[in-house]
XYZ file of C-alpha atoms in Angstrom:
368
model
C 66.910 -14.323 68.440
C 64.666 -15.114 71.408
C 64.544 -11.434 72.417
C 63.411 -10.432 68.942
C 60.579 -12.974 69.082
C 59.354 -11.431 72.333
C 59.617 -7.912 70.976
C 57.711 -8.589 67.755
C 54.346 -8.921 69.437
C 50.908 -8.407 67.960
C 49.253 -5.353 69.434
C 46.055 -5.438 67.399
C 43.610 -8.260 66.760
C 43.105 -8.987 63.041
C 40.051 -7.132 61.719
C 39.486 -9.650 58.916
C 37.539 -11.941 61.264
C 34.066 -11.307 59.863
C 32.527 -14.182 61.815
C 30.265 -15.139 58.946
C 29.402 -18.662 57.845
C 29.670 -20.714 55.825
C 33.151 -19.881 54.540
C 34.499 -20.934 51.176
C 38.085 -22.123 51.548
C 40.570 -21.163 48.819
C 38.158 -20.139 46.033
C 39.853 -20.243 42.634
C 37.047 -19.627 40.156
C 33.629 -18.026 40.360
C 32.123 -21.461 39.899
C 33.759 -22.492 43.182
C 31.806 -19.862 45.144
C 28.268 -20.884 46.112
C 25.745 -18.160 46.943
C 25.146 -17.184 50.573
C 28.777 -17.777 51.583
C 31.577 -15.690 53.098
C 35.176 -15.374 51.860
C 38.105 -16.890 53.758
C 39.437 -14.845 56.666
C 43.007 -13.566 56.457
C 45.766 -12.502 58.803
C 47.616 -9.287 59.558
C 49.713 -7.480 58.551
C 47.430 -6.462 55.689
C 45.860 -3.103 54.847
C 42.514 -4.782 54.221
C 39.767 -4.628 55.271
C 39.175 -0.869 55.520
C 38.623 -0.430 59.228
C 36.693 2.374 60.907
C 37.185 2.732 64.635
C 36.207 6.153 65.972
C 36.274 5.147 69.643
C 39.642 6.810 70.410
C 38.142 10.250 70.953
C 41.244 12.157 72.072
C 43.302 10.826 69.150
C 40.573 11.697 66.667
C 40.315 15.192 68.169
C 44.077 15.543 67.641
C 43.587 14.488 64.010
C 40.948 17.217 63.545
C 43.276 19.735 65.222
C 46.107 18.735 62.877
C 43.946 19.399 59.827
C 42.993 22.855 61.093
C 46.623 23.769 61.880
C 48.078 22.985 58.454
C 50.135 25.868 57.042
C 51.827 26.661 53.751
C 55.602 27.076 53.736
C 55.361 28.820 50.359
C 53.293 31.607 51.937
C 56.318 32.763 53.967
C 58.193 35.779 52.605
C 61.270 34.027 51.234
C 62.123 36.949 48.931
C 62.489 39.308 51.882
C 64.543 36.736 53.798
C 66.862 36.285 50.810
C 67.363 40.045 50.620
C 68.127 40.121 54.350
C 70.813 37.452 53.956
C 72.268 39.127 50.863
C 73.595 41.832 53.167
C 75.465 39.302 55.312
C 79.044 38.112 54.816
C 79.981 34.960 52.895
C 80.943 33.337 56.178
C 77.547 34.121 57.709
C 75.572 32.943 54.669
C 77.537 29.687 54.585
C 76.795 29.106 58.276
C 73.051 29.694 57.762
C 72.999 27.336 54.773
C 74.807 24.668 56.782
C 72.520 25.009 59.823
C 69.340 24.538 57.820
C 70.926 21.613 55.965
C 71.710 20.089 59.357
C 68.119 20.691 60.514
C 66.929 18.940 57.349
C 68.736 15.803 58.498
C 66.066 15.518 61.204
C 63.191 16.896 59.129
C 63.832 14.440 56.306
C 61.220 12.201 57.917
C 58.516 11.987 55.274
C 59.628 8.474 54.354
C 59.733 7.288 57.965
C 56.179 8.427 58.613
C 54.985 7.112 55.263
C 56.175 3.703 56.446
C 54.375 4.310 59.731
C 51.145 5.044 57.842
C 51.486 1.723 56.028
C 52.155 -0.120 59.289
C 49.188 1.569 60.994
C 46.938 0.447 58.140
C 48.319 -3.085 58.113
C 47.793 -3.477 61.862
C 44.383 -1.770 61.795
C 44.931 1.064 64.240
C 41.995 3.333 65.036
C 40.954 6.076 62.606
C 42.398 8.876 64.738
C 45.850 7.280 64.979
C 46.011 6.546 61.254
C 44.759 10.062 60.547
C 47.402 11.781 62.680
C 50.154 9.675 61.110
C 49.040 10.879 57.667
C 49.097 14.537 58.760
C 52.619 14.142 60.150
C 53.737 12.914 56.723
C 52.584 16.300 55.417
C 54.174 18.144 58.355
C 57.569 16.520 57.858
C 57.523 17.118 54.126
C 56.750 20.796 54.773
C 59.534 21.058 57.366
C 62.080 19.547 54.987
C 61.058 21.871 52.150
C 61.308 24.943 54.398
C 64.869 23.894 55.309
C 65.763 23.785 51.632
C 64.190 27.163 50.938
C 66.035 28.747 53.873
C 69.356 27.201 52.814
C 68.840 28.363 49.215
C 68.115 31.915 50.423
C 71.597 31.885 51.932
C 73.412 30.050 49.130
C 71.434 29.019 46.064
C 71.504 25.257 45.403
C 73.578 24.570 48.538
C 75.063 21.998 49.136
C 74.654 20.559 45.636
C 76.587 23.179 43.685
C 80.342 23.644 43.361
C 81.619 25.702 46.344
C 82.296 29.337 45.516
C 84.312 30.277 48.610
C 86.381 28.580 51.337
C 83.490 29.194 53.747
C 81.053 27.400 51.462
C 83.503 24.536 50.943
C 83.715 23.963 54.690
C 79.942 24.232 55.170
C 79.309 21.888 52.257
C 81.741 19.291 53.581
C 80.123 19.187 57.008
C 76.586 19.160 55.596
C 77.422 16.056 53.621
C 78.982 14.445 56.713
C 75.780 15.031 58.676
C 73.730 13.559 55.832
C 76.039 10.560 55.592
C 75.163 9.814 59.197
C 71.507 10.327 58.286
C 71.697 7.608 55.657
C 72.926 5.169 58.311
C 69.878 5.902 60.448
C 67.557 5.428 57.494
C 68.934 1.954 56.868
C 68.381 1.173 60.548
C 64.834 2.529 60.747
C 63.767 0.294 57.864
C 64.852 -2.681 59.955
C 63.190 -1.312 63.096
C 59.749 -1.422 61.473
C 60.249 -5.148 60.966
C 61.450 -5.844 64.507
C 59.451 -3.713 66.943
C 55.804 -2.761 67.541
C 54.909 0.538 65.888
C 54.343 2.514 69.148
C 57.733 1.397 70.477
C 59.529 2.588 67.341
C 58.510 6.191 68.017
C 59.158 6.367 71.761
C 62.486 8.169 71.324
C 60.593 10.756 69.289
C 58.640 11.799 72.408
C 61.443 13.535 74.275
C 62.797 15.233 71.167
C 59.385 16.715 70.432
C 59.065 18.008 73.992
C 62.449 19.734 73.717
C 61.844 20.976 70.178
C 58.592 22.682 71.136
C 60.450 24.845 73.663
C 63.514 25.462 71.483
C 61.542 26.526 68.400
C 59.202 28.680 70.482
C 62.299 30.441 71.842
C 63.699 30.776 68.324
C 60.462 32.408 67.187
C 60.545 34.955 69.999
C 64.190 35.823 69.318
C 64.048 35.746 65.501
C 65.832 38.590 63.710
C 63.586 38.416 60.611
C 59.818 38.052 60.229
C 60.130 35.021 57.926
C 62.113 33.177 60.579
C 59.706 34.324 63.287
C 56.801 32.743 61.408
C 58.774 29.649 60.410
C 59.804 28.827 63.973
C 56.353 29.696 65.365
C 54.563 27.310 63.001
C 57.204 24.624 63.498
C 56.790 24.837 67.287
C 53.031 24.448 66.817
C 53.604 21.265 64.807
C 56.098 19.896 67.336
C 53.677 20.443 70.234
C 51.054 18.445 68.372
C 53.584 15.721 67.542
C 54.509 15.448 71.219
C 50.856 14.963 72.162
C 50.602 12.262 69.501
C 53.625 10.321 70.742
C 52.264 10.479 74.288
C 48.807 9.281 73.225
C 50.300 6.510 71.063
C 52.421 5.351 73.978
C 49.562 5.398 76.488
C 47.036 3.784 74.130
C 49.306 0.791 73.550
C 50.716 0.250 77.023
C 49.146 -3.221 77.045
C 51.735 -4.274 74.468
C 54.724 -3.169 76.538
C 56.102 -6.283 78.196
C 59.336 -6.201 80.218
C 61.485 -6.464 77.102
C 59.696 -3.528 75.508
C 60.016 -1.476 78.705
C 63.783 -2.017 78.694
C 63.818 -1.082 75.021
C 61.979 2.182 75.779
C 64.570 3.145 78.417
C 67.283 2.544 75.849
C 65.350 4.459 73.204
C 65.063 7.585 75.319
C 68.836 7.720 75.655
C 69.265 7.004 71.944
C 66.837 9.771 71.050
C 68.722 12.286 73.180
C 72.031 11.407 71.552
C 70.602 11.545 68.042
C 68.637 14.796 68.344
C 71.186 16.628 70.498
C 73.083 17.697 67.385
C 70.345 20.156 66.409
C 68.585 21.078 69.670
C 71.570 20.911 72.052
C 75.177 20.439 70.949
C 77.479 17.675 69.622
C 78.116 15.059 72.303
C 81.596 13.683 72.845
C 80.071 10.739 74.710
C 78.012 9.373 71.820
C 78.897 6.398 69.654
C 76.213 7.372 67.169
C 77.681 10.308 65.320
C 80.719 9.723 63.127
C 82.020 13.196 62.283
C 85.416 14.813 61.572
C 87.493 15.672 64.639
C 87.142 19.412 64.084
C 83.349 19.322 63.630
C 82.654 20.525 67.174
C 84.751 23.656 66.633
C 82.899 24.439 63.414
C 79.549 23.765 65.104
C 80.341 26.345 67.796
C 81.235 28.883 65.114
C 77.950 28.245 63.284
C 75.982 28.360 66.531
C 77.319 31.829 67.335
C 76.484 33.094 63.843
C 72.974 31.618 63.977
C 72.314 33.360 67.284
C 73.499 36.661 65.829
C 71.995 36.475 62.315
C 68.865 34.333 62.799
C 68.199 34.562 66.542
C 68.197 30.925 67.674
C 68.363 30.452 71.470
C 71.763 30.142 73.195
C 73.110 26.837 74.484
C 71.958 27.508 78.065
C 68.355 27.878 76.893
C 68.532 24.655 74.847
C 70.094 22.755 77.736
C 67.270 23.808 80.054
C 64.714 22.854 77.380
C 66.152 19.340 77.280
C 66.208 19.114 81.069
C 62.516 20.001 81.240
C 61.736 17.582 78.410
C 63.444 14.741 80.269
C 61.448 15.472 83.406
C 58.224 15.714 81.415
C 58.735 12.398 79.641
C 60.057 10.790 82.827
C 56.786 11.581 84.596
C 54.875 9.863 81.796
C 57.067 6.755 81.760
C 57.106 6.373 85.546
C 53.348 5.759 85.529
C 54.006 2.568 83.609
C 57.009 1.341 85.573
C 59.551 2.333 82.920
C 62.924 3.622 84.090
C 64.391 6.811 82.672
C 67.992 6.537 81.508
C 70.742 8.583 83.094
C 71.637 11.695 81.112
C 74.765 12.966 82.888
C 75.257 15.689 80.255
C 72.204 17.379 81.805
C 72.943 16.333 85.388
C 70.085 13.797 85.385
C 70.409 10.473 87.185
C 68.742 7.261 86.068
C 69.430 3.843 84.636
C 72.890 3.395 83.138
C 72.588 2.725 79.425
C 75.408 1.621 77.152
C 74.590 2.205 73.491
C 76.456 0.378 70.769
C 76.729 1.569 67.170
C 74.083 -0.938 66.070
C 71.583 0.698 68.429
C 71.046 3.523 65.939
C 67.812 1.810 64.892
C 66.376 2.910 68.250
C 66.455 6.584 67.259
C 64.222 7.197 64.241
C 65.458 10.051 62.003
C 62.363 12.152 62.637
C 61.759 15.554 64.106
């Protein structure tokens, strides 16, 4: 309990301190309020008063950039992509539908960022930070919808319809297993918003964004269809902007990172790698996070090979190197603030030894 008290620190001064006088305490009726008085002051967290702070120039510039870079997933040529997949085998279409359903597990982040928008308002963050959070809500919603459209191009209404082949049955089963794990993370992230400062909640997001930018850029270059080329290109653009945001958010609030928070960040980085590795790397045998059937890894390898052949996603070696570079990139940022990087032996990276328990899933927000 003592650790939680230290972690739940206030990182913003209340903006309801108007400094006016005299103040009327606990007014109940209009008759209780004399003229030439001020209302009582109130405490955070509260979304009021509206607060305009434009002093964080780089964050506000990122907000303006985010508005200019918005794109429409419905403008992509889904009809042509559906026709392309119609010429593929049942096995291949089932694999594509599964892969995009798996990606949706990480893109189903609209709710997480909607909660972040509320928290940013309640704690009166600057206008740029609040603004970028709101644009990421839109980004994540768009990413999740594009996953559904891609999956439906392969198998209409997958994975909600009755399976029509053994291949679809297998893909459907594993998609629901991935989503079952996703629901566990959602329950945890709701608790995380109550326990940790907002910037600390999204630290594990930083490394995933750095890796995703490279992986999706590679997927765009290798795409076998123009719709996928555009989809991955625009997604990589969003991820690059999200990475900049997580870095700015971290640096802007370094004053709130006491020793307990610094240890939490080290743990978060490891948690983020384990959580996101399923989509941008490969299933990890070392993780305690994912609870999946014993034969999932074999099926994953089968899907991965099909996705490389049919869609053009990068091979494992490319994704592994992307993660390695992401770790080094984030490590350089954290080292400036005296925060230790965790060891990631899967990538041959040394660092602090971190043991993650099942309950540590709250450290890896389900966002991408």
